[in-house]
Each structure stands twice: as C-alpha cells, then as structure tokens.
C-alpha cells in the first residue's frame, strides 16, 4: 500500500461512488478517461475496476498518447492491461465520457472537451497546484458538473490524508498481514457514506464559516472532519478480519470506535492546553 497510489485511489473512489449515485449511473455503464499512466493513475484505474467499472471502458493516456494495441513502443504489462483497440486523441476520447481522472499536468483539458462529455460528467483534476482544468473553467462549461481537485480552496478535495492514516490504524490494530482490496474498498465506502452525513460545525469553522452538505460540491468528506477515523478505521479493521488477513480480532467494534473517538478528543485537549500555555 502506497499513499500516493492507493490513497489517491481510495479517496477518488469514494467520490466516484457518490458521483455515480447523484448522476443515477451504474459503475459498469461508465466510460472513464484517465490521463497519467504512472503509479497513481494505474492504481486508481485498477481500483475503479474493483468498484465495478469495466476495464475495457477505461481510456488511459500516458505521455505518448492513448494506450492502444497498435502502439509501436513496448508497453509495460500494467499499461497494456488497459489498451484500447484503436488510437484516439484526448478530445475524441472525452466525447461521451462520464468520468475524467487527471494525474498529469495543467491545462490538458479544454472547455470544449468538458462540453462533449455525457450528462452529469465527473472530473477529478488532481494535478497540483494547477489542475488539468480549473474548477472555474470547468464549471463555466457545464453547470451539471461534479468536480474534485487536489486543492483545498475548491470543492471535493482529493487529499490522501483523508484515507491513509486511518487505513493504517485499522490494519495495525488487527495486525493485518497485508492491506488488501477488501480493506481499500471498505475505506472508500465508509468515506462515501460519511459524506452523506450532516457536517459538524467545527468543519464549517475551519473553512471560515462555510456550510457543507451532501451534493455535487460535497461528495468527499472534508479532510478536516474529525469523524473520519471513526468511520474508516473500524471499516478497514472489519474488512481485514472478514477477509482473513487479521492476526488479532476486535470483538466489539462499537467500543473500538468509541475508543478512537476518545483518543482524538484526548489529543485535542492536549493541543488546546499547549496553546493556552503558550498564550
């Protein structure tokens, strides 16, 4: 498990679960365009397959263009697994696409490309600090857009910190021998469900009083939501036990969840006391 690979997959996967729900679309019906065929892009694409996206519906681009079977360069097996039958440009691939995932560089996606996508298109433009298309540009092109970026000043931040520390906590507490696909899926599903809950006031305060609620601009929980550990960590621990990779068991997951909540509260009390002492 690597944060930049599988952490990105889990967080964006949580967003994709909720985006599909809002759009009224099934995973197996989605056409997904991925730009950036590095470790993160391939991890995300494989994870989307685990979520139900058909592998043949993933159009993956690397620095040389679309990954397709007619390419003259020797494709690594991890890329070849996503090879399309014929070549196409990015603009052609984006026509009718339901999802765009960018893990590449700024300015690759135009407003015309966004306009050519299917209804309620999903765009996860994760190049940082400047995404493949900015939130403002994409929203100007489509008002039915569901979009996430890597930025904290835009809706739906795809930030690995929303996942990897809590996934590790759950794995460590049951002494898991590995972090498997079931554990990653459990983490993504827990994050997706948390986004549907009422957002606590402390999250609003952290963003200058801005109010959040589930919808197109809130399909991924804020990384500052203190409840993430209560939702993700027990889900991961349960998945580890159910999938047979746990060497220790947690018999009472409700008590475990309460213990995690108290641990966070205790750390906050210490931090508040330290701030008061410094003041």
PDB file of C-alpha atoms in Angstrom, residues 3-276:
ATOM      1  CA  UNK A   3      -0.219   6.651  -0.082  1.00  0.00           C
ATOM      2  CA  UNK A   4       0.211   8.413  -3.434  1.00  0.00           C
ATOM      3  CA  UNK A   5      -1.069   5.386  -5.323  1.00  0.00           C
ATOM      4  CA  UNK A   6      -3.712   3.581  -3.303  1.00  0.00           C
ATOM      5  CA  UNK A   7      -4.543   6.537  -1.055  1.00  0.00           C
ATOM      6  CA  UNK A   8      -5.457   8.538  -4.143  1.00  0.00           C
ATOM      7  CA  UNK A   9      -7.453   5.578  -5.448  1.00  0.00           C
ATOM      8  CA  UNK A  10      -9.440   5.234  -2.229  1.00  0.00           C
ATOM      9  CA  UNK A  11     -10.280   8.941  -1.887  1.00  0.00           C
ATOM     10  CA  UNK A  12     -11.200   9.439  -5.537  1.00  0.00           C
ATOM     11  CA  UNK A  13     -13.060   6.122  -5.424  1.00  0.00           C
ATOM     12  CA  UNK A  14     -15.204   7.430  -2.565  1.00  0.00           C
ATOM     13  CA  UNK A  15     -16.001  10.470  -4.678  1.00  0.00           C
ATOM     14  CA  UNK A  16     -16.831   8.266  -7.651  1.00  0.00           C
ATOM     15  CA  UNK A  17     -19.271   6.194  -5.574  1.00  0.00           C
ATOM     16  CA  UNK A  18     -21.205   9.305  -4.596  1.00  0.00           C
ATOM     17  CA  UNK A  19     -20.923  10.918  -8.027  1.00  0.00           C
ATOM     18  CA  UNK A  20     -22.462   7.813  -9.595  1.00  0.00           C
ATOM     19  CA  UNK A  21     -25.289   7.983  -7.059  1.00  0.00           C
ATOM     20  CA  UNK A  22     -26.014  11.646  -7.819  1.00  0.00           C
ATOM     21  CA  UNK A  23     -25.819  11.068 -11.573  1.00  0.00           C
ATOM     22  CA  UNK A  24     -28.051   7.981 -11.320  1.00  0.00           C
ATOM     23  CA  UNK A  25     -25.473   5.924 -13.149  1.00  0.00           C
ATOM     24  CA  UNK A  26     -24.071   2.432 -12.599  1.00  0.00           C
ATOM     25  CA  UNK A  27     -20.324   1.874 -12.449  1.00  0.00           C
ATOM     26  CA  UNK A  28     -20.447  -0.729 -15.204  1.00  0.00           C
ATOM     27  CA  UNK A  29     -22.009   1.805 -17.564  1.00  0.00           C
ATOM     28  CA  UNK A  30     -19.300   4.432 -17.131  1.00  0.00           C
ATOM     29  CA  UNK A  31     -16.716   5.444 -19.704  1.00  0.00           C
ATOM     30  CA  UNK A  32     -13.628   6.678 -17.837  1.00  0.00           C
ATOM     31  CA  UNK A  33     -10.756   8.695 -19.301  1.00  0.00           C
ATOM     32  CA  UNK A  34      -7.514   8.622 -17.300  1.00  0.00           C
ATOM     33  CA  UNK A  35      -4.639  10.959 -18.149  1.00  0.00           C
ATOM     34  CA  UNK A  36      -1.469   9.957 -16.375  1.00  0.00           C
ATOM     35  CA  UNK A  37      -0.444   6.305 -16.541  1.00  0.00           C
ATOM     36  CA  UNK A  38       2.029   6.407 -13.685  1.00  0.00           C
ATOM     37  CA  UNK A  39       1.734   4.532 -10.417  1.00  0.00           C
ATOM     38  CA  UNK A  40      -1.201   6.614  -9.150  1.00  0.00           C
ATOM     39  CA  UNK A  41      -3.117   6.519 -12.424  1.00  0.00           C
ATOM     40  CA  UNK A  42      -2.810   2.771 -12.758  1.00  0.00           C
ATOM     41  CA  UNK A  43      -3.701   2.224  -9.082  1.00  0.00           C
ATOM     42  CA  UNK A  44      -6.804   4.390  -9.475  1.00  0.00           C
ATOM     43  CA  UNK A  45      -7.860   2.663 -12.697  1.00  0.00           C
ATOM     44  CA  UNK A  46      -7.474  -0.776 -11.136  1.00  0.00           C
ATOM     45  CA  UNK A  47      -9.432   0.363  -8.089  1.00  0.00           C
ATOM     46  CA  UNK A  48     -12.240   1.685 -10.272  1.00  0.00           C
ATOM     47  CA  UNK A  49     -12.402  -1.772 -11.836  1.00  0.00           C
ATOM     48  CA  UNK A  50     -12.829  -3.173  -8.324  1.00  0.00           C
ATOM     49  CA  UNK A  51     -15.689  -0.697  -7.842  1.00  0.00           C
ATOM     50  CA  UNK A  52     -17.407  -2.077 -10.945  1.00  0.00           C
ATOM     51  CA  UNK A  53     -16.087  -0.051 -13.883  1.00  0.00           C
ATOM     52  CA  UNK A  54     -15.401  -2.281 -16.886  1.00  0.00           C
ATOM     53  CA  UNK A  55     -11.716  -2.411 -17.757  1.00  0.00           C
ATOM     54  CA  UNK A  56     -12.493  -2.036 -21.459  1.00  0.00           C
ATOM     55  CA  UNK A  57     -14.303   1.226 -20.668  1.00  0.00           C
ATOM     56  CA  UNK A  58     -11.150   2.865 -19.294  1.00  0.00           C
ATOM     57  CA  UNK A  59      -9.258   5.007 -21.811  1.00  0.00           C
ATOM     58  CA  UNK A  60      -5.799   5.640 -20.414  1.00  0.00           C
ATOM     59  CA  UNK A  61      -3.301   8.176 -21.734  1.00  0.00           C
ATOM     60  CA  UNK A  62       0.391   8.429 -20.984  1.00  0.00           C
ATOM     61  CA  UNK A  63       2.945  10.976 -22.246  1.00  0.00           C
ATOM     62  CA  UNK A  64       2.842   9.369 -25.710  1.00  0.00           C
ATOM     63  CA  UNK A  65      -0.927   9.360 -26.098  1.00  0.00           C
ATOM     64  CA  UNK A  66      -3.669   6.783 -25.767  1.00  0.00           C
ATOM     65  CA  UNK A  67      -2.609   3.328 -24.670  1.00  0.00           C
ATOM     66  CA  UNK A  68      -3.799   1.124 -27.515  1.00  0.00           C
ATOM     67  CA  UNK A  69      -2.864  -2.180 -29.102  1.00  0.00           C
ATOM     68  CA  UNK A  70      -1.259  -0.586 -32.162  1.00  0.00           C
ATOM     69  CA  UNK A  71       1.412   1.253 -30.213  1.00  0.00           C
ATOM     70  CA  UNK A  72       4.924   0.609 -31.532  1.00  0.00           C
ATOM     71  CA  UNK A  73       6.649   1.121 -28.173  1.00  0.00           C
ATOM     72  CA  UNK A  74       6.726  -1.792 -25.751  1.00  0.00           C
ATOM     73  CA  UNK A  75       4.009  -1.259 -23.165  1.00  0.00           C
ATOM     74  CA  UNK A  76       4.562  -2.320 -19.579  1.00  0.00           C
ATOM     75  CA  UNK A  77       2.013  -5.019 -18.623  1.00  0.00           C
ATOM     76  CA  UNK A  78       0.355  -2.647 -16.153  1.00  0.00           C
ATOM     77  CA  UNK A  79      -0.371  -0.279 -19.037  1.00  0.00           C
ATOM     78  CA  UNK A  80      -1.110  -2.949 -21.625  1.00  0.00           C
ATOM     79  CA  UNK A  81      -3.958  -4.177 -19.433  1.00  0.00           C
ATOM     80  CA  UNK A  82      -5.861  -1.011 -20.415  1.00  0.00           C
ATOM     81  CA  UNK A  83      -5.007  -0.972 -24.128  1.00  0.00           C
ATOM     82  CA  UNK A  84      -7.851   0.074 -26.408  1.00  0.00           C
ATOM     83  CA  UNK A  85      -8.282  -1.465 -29.843  1.00  0.00           C
ATOM     84  CA  UNK A  86      -7.576   1.737 -31.799  1.00  0.00           C
ATOM     85  CA  UNK A  87      -5.828   5.054 -31.278  1.00  0.00           C
ATOM     86  CA  UNK A  88      -7.702   8.251 -30.430  1.00  0.00           C
ATOM     87  CA  UNK A  89      -6.903  11.768 -29.328  1.00  0.00           C
ATOM     88  CA  UNK A  90      -7.844  13.032 -25.890  1.00  0.00           C
ATOM     89  CA  UNK A  91     -10.577  15.186 -27.430  1.00  0.00           C
ATOM     90  CA  UNK A  92     -12.028  12.126 -29.171  1.00  0.00           C
ATOM     91  CA  UNK A  93     -11.878  10.004 -26.040  1.00  0.00           C
ATOM     92  CA  UNK A  94     -13.623  12.683 -23.987  1.00  0.00           C
ATOM     93  CA  UNK A  95     -16.681  12.639 -26.247  1.00  0.00           C
ATOM     94  CA  UNK A  96     -19.463  10.956 -24.297  1.00  0.00           C
ATOM     95  CA  UNK A  97     -17.165  10.140 -21.369  1.00  0.00           C
ATOM     96  CA  UNK A  98     -18.725  10.002 -17.918  1.00  0.00           C
ATOM     97  CA  UNK A  99     -15.535  10.413 -15.878  1.00  0.00           C
ATOM     98  CA  UNK A 100     -12.211  12.168 -16.324  1.00  0.00           C
ATOM     99  CA  UNK A 101      -9.333  11.487 -13.932  1.00  0.00           C
ATOM    100  CA  UNK A 102      -6.256  13.649 -14.313  1.00  0.00           C
ATOM    101  CA  UNK A 103      -2.962  12.794 -12.640  1.00  0.00           C
ATOM    102  CA  UNK A 104      -0.759  14.590 -15.100  1.00  0.00           C
ATOM    103  CA  UNK A 105      -0.140  18.301 -15.695  1.00  0.00           C
ATOM    104  CA  UNK A 106      -2.020  21.614 -16.010  1.00  0.00           C
ATOM    105  CA  UNK A 107      -4.050  22.755 -18.974  1.00  0.00           C
ATOM    106  CA  UNK A 108      -4.693  19.446 -20.731  1.00  0.00           C
ATOM    107  CA  UNK A 109      -8.476  19.656 -20.696  1.00  0.00           C
ATOM    108  CA  UNK A 110     -10.391  22.334 -22.596  1.00  0.00           C
ATOM    109  CA  UNK A 111     -13.898  23.612 -22.025  1.00  0.00           C
ATOM    110  CA  UNK A 112     -14.936  22.078 -25.359  1.00  0.00           C
ATOM    111  CA  UNK A 113     -13.799  18.685 -24.070  1.00  0.00           C
ATOM    112  CA  UNK A 114     -15.908  19.163 -20.946  1.00  0.00           C
ATOM    113  CA  UNK A 115     -18.914  20.157 -23.057  1.00  0.00           C
ATOM    114  CA  UNK A 116     -18.528  16.973 -25.112  1.00  0.00           C
ATOM    115  CA  UNK A 117     -18.835  14.690 -22.071  1.00  0.00           C
ATOM    116  CA  UNK A 118     -22.001  12.855 -21.045  1.00  0.00           C
ATOM    117  CA  UNK A 119     -24.611  14.354 -18.724  1.00  0.00           C
ATOM    118  CA  UNK A 120     -23.510  14.958 -15.124  1.00  0.00           C
ATOM    119  CA  UNK A 121     -19.844  14.443 -16.006  1.00  0.00           C
ATOM    120  CA  UNK A 122     -17.357  13.703 -13.250  1.00  0.00           C
ATOM    121  CA  UNK A 123     -13.983  15.446 -13.393  1.00  0.00           C
ATOM    122  CA  UNK A 124     -11.234  14.684 -10.901  1.00  0.00           C
ATOM    123  CA  UNK A 125      -8.428  17.020 -11.975  1.00  0.00           C
ATOM    124  CA  UNK A 126      -5.684  16.208  -9.491  1.00  0.00           C
ATOM    125  CA  UNK A 127      -2.583  17.900 -10.874  1.00  0.00           C
ATOM    126  CA  UNK A 128      -1.333  20.225  -8.132  1.00  0.00           C
ATOM    127  CA  UNK A 129      -1.238  23.134  -7.613  1.00  0.00           C
ATOM    128  CA  UNK A 130      -2.714  23.813 -11.076  1.00  0.00           C
ATOM    129  CA  UNK A 131      -5.160  21.125 -12.265  1.00  0.00           C
ATOM    130  CA  UNK A 132      -5.708  19.835 -15.784  1.00  0.00           C
ATOM    131  CA  UNK A 133      -8.613  22.298 -15.960  1.00  0.00           C
ATOM    132  CA  UNK A 134      -9.508  24.733 -13.219  1.00  0.00           C
ATOM    133  CA  UNK A 135     -12.720  24.436 -11.259  1.00  0.00           C
ATOM    134  CA  UNK A 136     -13.917  27.815 -12.543  1.00  0.00           C
ATOM    135  CA  UNK A 137     -13.243  26.909 -16.185  1.00  0.00           C
ATOM    136  CA  UNK A 138     -14.955  23.533 -15.923  1.00  0.00           C
ATOM    137  CA  UNK A 139     -17.986  24.939 -14.102  1.00  0.00           C
ATOM    138  CA  UNK A 140     -18.324  27.666 -16.723  1.00  0.00           C
ATOM    139  CA  UNK A 141     -18.513  24.961 -19.382  1.00  0.00           C
ATOM    140  CA  UNK A 142     -21.020  22.685 -17.595  1.00  0.00           C
ATOM    141  CA  UNK A 143     -23.351  23.505 -14.732  1.00  0.00           C
ATOM    142  CA  UNK A 144     -24.213  19.813 -14.215  1.00  0.00           C
ATOM    143  CA  UNK A 145     -20.578  19.009 -13.451  1.00  0.00           C
ATOM    144  CA  UNK A 146     -19.355  17.049 -10.431  1.00  0.00           C
ATOM    145  CA  UNK A 147     -15.740  18.010  -9.852  1.00  0.00           C
ATOM    146  CA  UNK A 148     -12.900  17.370  -7.435  1.00  0.00           C
ATOM    147  CA  UNK A 149      -9.324  18.628  -7.395  1.00  0.00           C
ATOM    148  CA  UNK A 150      -6.279  18.342  -5.185  1.00  0.00           C
ATOM    149  CA  UNK A 151      -6.796  21.891  -3.912  1.00  0.00           C
ATOM    150  CA  UNK A 152      -8.176  22.877  -0.528  1.00  0.00           C
ATOM    151  CA  UNK A 153      -9.796  26.030  -1.920  1.00  0.00           C
ATOM    152  CA  UNK A 154     -12.071  24.089  -4.284  1.00  0.00           C
ATOM    153  CA  UNK A 155     -14.921  21.670  -3.522  1.00  0.00           C
ATOM    154  CA  UNK A 156     -14.265  17.949  -3.126  1.00  0.00           C
ATOM    155  CA  UNK A 157     -10.587  17.972  -2.248  1.00  0.00           C
ATOM    156  CA  UNK A 158      -8.954  14.664  -3.184  1.00  0.00           C
ATOM    157  CA  UNK A 159      -6.452  14.576  -0.357  1.00  0.00           C
ATOM    158  CA  UNK A 160      -4.720  11.371   0.671  1.00  0.00           C
ATOM    159  CA  UNK A 161      -4.765  12.464   4.300  1.00  0.00           C
ATOM    160  CA  UNK A 162      -8.474  11.586   4.294  1.00  0.00           C
ATOM    161  CA  UNK A 163      -7.529   7.944   3.960  1.00  0.00           C
ATOM    162  CA  UNK A 164      -4.095   6.547   4.522  1.00  0.00           C
ATOM    163  CA  UNK A 165      -3.500   7.229   8.256  1.00  0.00           C
ATOM    164  CA  UNK A 166      -6.878   5.723   9.122  1.00  0.00           C
ATOM    165  CA  UNK A 167      -6.391   2.728   6.846  1.00  0.00           C
ATOM    166  CA  UNK A 168      -3.054   2.015   8.548  1.00  0.00           C
ATOM    167  CA  UNK A 169      -4.626   2.435  12.009  1.00  0.00           C
ATOM    168  CA  UNK A 170      -7.217  -0.215  11.266  1.00  0.00           C
ATOM    169  CA  UNK A 171      -4.652  -2.533   9.678  1.00  0.00           C
ATOM    170  CA  UNK A 172      -2.257  -2.220  12.617  1.00  0.00           C
ATOM    171  CA  UNK A 173      -4.910  -2.716  15.283  1.00  0.00           C
ATOM    172  CA  UNK A 174      -5.871  -6.114  13.889  1.00  0.00           C
ATOM    173  CA  UNK A 175      -2.273  -6.955  12.974  1.00  0.00           C
ATOM    174  CA  UNK A 176      -3.175  -7.425   9.317  1.00  0.00           C
ATOM    175  CA  UNK A 177      -0.629  -9.264   7.194  1.00  0.00           C
ATOM    176  CA  UNK A 178      -1.444  -7.017   4.224  1.00  0.00           C
ATOM    177  CA  UNK A 179      -3.700  -4.201   3.088  1.00  0.00           C
ATOM    178  CA  UNK A 180      -5.881  -5.950   0.563  1.00  0.00           C
ATOM    179  CA  UNK A 181      -8.539  -4.847  -1.896  1.00  0.00           C
ATOM    180  CA  UNK A 182     -11.368  -5.563   0.537  1.00  0.00           C
ATOM    181  CA  UNK A 183      -9.837  -3.166   3.070  1.00  0.00           C
ATOM    182  CA  UNK A 184      -9.411  -0.417   0.473  1.00  0.00           C
ATOM    183  CA  UNK A 185     -12.977  -0.872  -0.747  1.00  0.00           C
ATOM    184  CA  UNK A 186     -14.231  -0.696   2.832  1.00  0.00           C
ATOM    185  CA  UNK A 187     -12.350   2.577   3.334  1.00  0.00           C
ATOM    186  CA  UNK A 188     -13.797   4.118   0.162  1.00  0.00           C
ATOM    187  CA  UNK A 189     -17.329   3.029   1.013  1.00  0.00           C
ATOM    188  CA  UNK A 190     -17.007   4.402   4.556  1.00  0.00           C
ATOM    189  CA  UNK A 191     -15.816   7.770   3.248  1.00  0.00           C
ATOM    190  CA  UNK A 192     -18.642   7.856   0.721  1.00  0.00           C
ATOM    191  CA  UNK A 193     -21.214   7.201   3.449  1.00  0.00           C
ATOM    192  CA  UNK A 194     -19.702   9.822   5.760  1.00  0.00           C
ATOM    193  CA  UNK A 195     -20.083  12.480   3.069  1.00  0.00           C
ATOM    194  CA  UNK A 196     -23.845  11.886   3.232  1.00  0.00           C
ATOM    195  CA  UNK A 197     -23.994  12.698   6.959  1.00  0.00           C
ATOM    196  CA  UNK A 198     -24.599  16.123   8.463  1.00  0.00           C
ATOM    197  CA  UNK A 199     -21.295  18.002   8.563  1.00  0.00           C
ATOM    198  CA  UNK A 200     -20.195  19.112  12.062  1.00  0.00           C
ATOM    199  CA  UNK A 201     -19.882  22.789  12.914  1.00  0.00           C
ATOM    200  CA  UNK A 202     -16.152  22.506  13.566  1.00  0.00           C
ATOM    201  CA  UNK A 203     -15.586  21.677   9.901  1.00  0.00           C
ATOM    202  CA  UNK A 204     -17.529  24.787   8.940  1.00  0.00           C
ATOM    203  CA  UNK A 205     -15.434  26.891  11.311  1.00  0.00           C
ATOM    204  CA  UNK A 206     -12.215  25.541   9.783  1.00  0.00           C
ATOM    205  CA  UNK A 207     -13.369  26.895   6.416  1.00  0.00           C
ATOM    206  CA  UNK A 208     -14.327  30.349   7.656  1.00  0.00           C
ATOM    207  CA  UNK A 209     -17.958  29.518   8.411  1.00  0.00           C
ATOM    208  CA  UNK A 210     -18.771  27.908   5.059  1.00  0.00           C
ATOM    209  CA  UNK A 211     -21.634  25.420   5.278  1.00  0.00           C
ATOM    210  CA  UNK A 212     -21.385  21.964   3.720  1.00  0.00           C
ATOM    211  CA  UNK A 213     -23.981  19.368   2.816  1.00  0.00           C
ATOM    212  CA  UNK A 214     -24.060  16.310   0.590  1.00  0.00           C
ATOM    213  CA  UNK A 215     -24.395  17.187  -3.074  1.00  0.00           C
ATOM    214  CA  UNK A 216     -22.315  17.944  -6.190  1.00  0.00           C
ATOM    215  CA  UNK A 217     -19.941  20.187  -4.223  1.00  0.00           C
ATOM    216  CA  UNK A 218     -19.645  17.767  -1.291  1.00  0.00           C
ATOM    217  CA  UNK A 219     -19.212  14.175  -2.452  1.00  0.00           C
ATOM    218  CA  UNK A 220     -15.986  13.643  -0.481  1.00  0.00           C
ATOM    219  CA  UNK A 221     -15.753  14.408   3.256  1.00  0.00           C
ATOM    220  CA  UNK A 222     -13.526  17.302   4.244  1.00  0.00           C
ATOM    221  CA  UNK A 223     -10.065  16.100   5.317  1.00  0.00           C
ATOM    222  CA  UNK A 224     -10.700  18.141   8.483  1.00  0.00           C
ATOM    223  CA  UNK A 225     -13.770  16.118   9.501  1.00  0.00           C
ATOM    224  CA  UNK A 226     -12.740  14.550  12.841  1.00  0.00           C
ATOM    225  CA  UNK A 227     -15.140  11.650  12.347  1.00  0.00           C
ATOM    226  CA  UNK A 228     -13.166  10.085   9.516  1.00  0.00           C
ATOM    227  CA  UNK A 229     -11.195   7.940  11.965  1.00  0.00           C
ATOM    228  CA  UNK A 230     -14.458   6.650  13.466  1.00  0.00           C
ATOM    229  CA  UNK A 231     -15.815   5.635  10.066  1.00  0.00           C
ATOM    230  CA  UNK A 232     -12.822   4.476   8.064  1.00  0.00           C
ATOM    231  CA  UNK A 233     -10.681   2.745  10.689  1.00  0.00           C
ATOM    232  CA  UNK A 234     -13.317   0.305  12.026  1.00  0.00           C
ATOM    233  CA  UNK A 235     -14.459  -0.438   8.467  1.00  0.00           C
ATOM    234  CA  UNK A 236     -10.906  -1.358   7.491  1.00  0.00           C
ATOM    235  CA  UNK A 237     -10.439  -3.463  10.614  1.00  0.00           C
ATOM    236  CA  UNK A 238     -13.688  -5.314   9.943  1.00  0.00           C
ATOM    237  CA  UNK A 239     -12.729  -5.958   6.309  1.00  0.00           C
ATOM    238  CA  UNK A 240      -9.334  -7.297   7.390  1.00  0.00           C
ATOM    239  CA  UNK A 241     -10.977  -9.722   9.800  1.00  0.00           C
ATOM    240  CA  UNK A 242     -13.653 -10.811   7.322  1.00  0.00           C
ATOM    241  CA  UNK A 243     -11.127 -11.328   4.514  1.00  0.00           C
ATOM    242  CA  UNK A 244      -8.852 -13.459   6.689  1.00  0.00           C
ATOM    243  CA  UNK A 245      -5.724 -11.294   6.868  1.00  0.00           C
ATOM    244  CA  UNK A 246      -6.097 -10.222  10.513  1.00  0.00           C
ATOM    245  CA  UNK A 247      -3.925 -11.905  13.156  1.00  0.00           C
ATOM    246  CA  UNK A 248      -5.812 -10.260  16.012  1.00  0.00           C
ATOM    247  CA  UNK A 249      -9.536  -9.693  16.456  1.00  0.00           C
ATOM    248  CA  UNK A 250     -11.580  -6.765  17.693  1.00  0.00           C
ATOM    249  CA  UNK A 251     -14.702  -8.320  19.148  1.00  0.00           C
ATOM    250  CA  UNK A 252     -16.564  -5.109  19.936  1.00  0.00           C
ATOM    251  CA  UNK A 253     -16.250  -2.677  17.036  1.00  0.00           C
ATOM    252  CA  UNK A 254     -18.591  -0.179  18.694  1.00  0.00           C
ATOM    253  CA  UNK A 255     -16.298   0.015  21.722  1.00  0.00           C
ATOM    254  CA  UNK A 256     -13.318   0.252  19.386  1.00  0.00           C
ATOM    255  CA  UNK A 257     -14.968   3.172  17.582  1.00  0.00           C
ATOM    256  CA  UNK A 258     -15.641   4.901  20.894  1.00  0.00           C
ATOM    257  CA  UNK A 259     -12.012   4.402  21.886  1.00  0.00           C
ATOM    258  CA  UNK A 260     -10.831   6.019  18.666  1.00  0.00           C
ATOM    259  CA  UNK A 261     -13.165   8.949  19.294  1.00  0.00           C
ATOM    260  CA  UNK A 262     -11.779   9.411  22.796  1.00  0.00           C
ATOM    261  CA  UNK A 263      -8.211   9.188  21.528  1.00  0.00           C
ATOM    262  CA  UNK A 264      -8.846  12.082  19.147  1.00  0.00           C
ATOM    263  CA  UNK A 265     -10.584  14.082  21.880  1.00  0.00           C
ATOM    264  CA  UNK A 266      -7.663  13.498  24.242  1.00  0.00           C
ATOM    265  CA  UNK A 267      -5.168  14.707  21.653  1.00  0.00           C
ATOM    266  CA  UNK A 268      -7.246  17.826  21.096  1.00  0.00           C
ATOM    267  CA  UNK A 269      -7.426  18.576  24.803  1.00  0.00           C
ATOM    268  CA  UNK A 270      -3.635  18.338  24.992  1.00  0.00           C
ATOM    269  CA  UNK A 271      -3.231  20.590  21.965  1.00  0.00           C
ATOM    270  CA  UNK A 272      -5.651  23.156  23.436  1.00  0.00           C
ATOM    271  CA  UNK A 273      -3.807  23.085  26.751  1.00  0.00           C
ATOM    272  CA  UNK A 274      -0.486  23.596  24.955  1.00  0.00           C
ATOM    273  CA  UNK A 275      -1.878  26.585  23.060  1.00  0.00           C
ATOM    274  CA  UNK A 276      -3.193  28.146  26.255  1.00  0.00           C
TER     275      UNK A 276
END
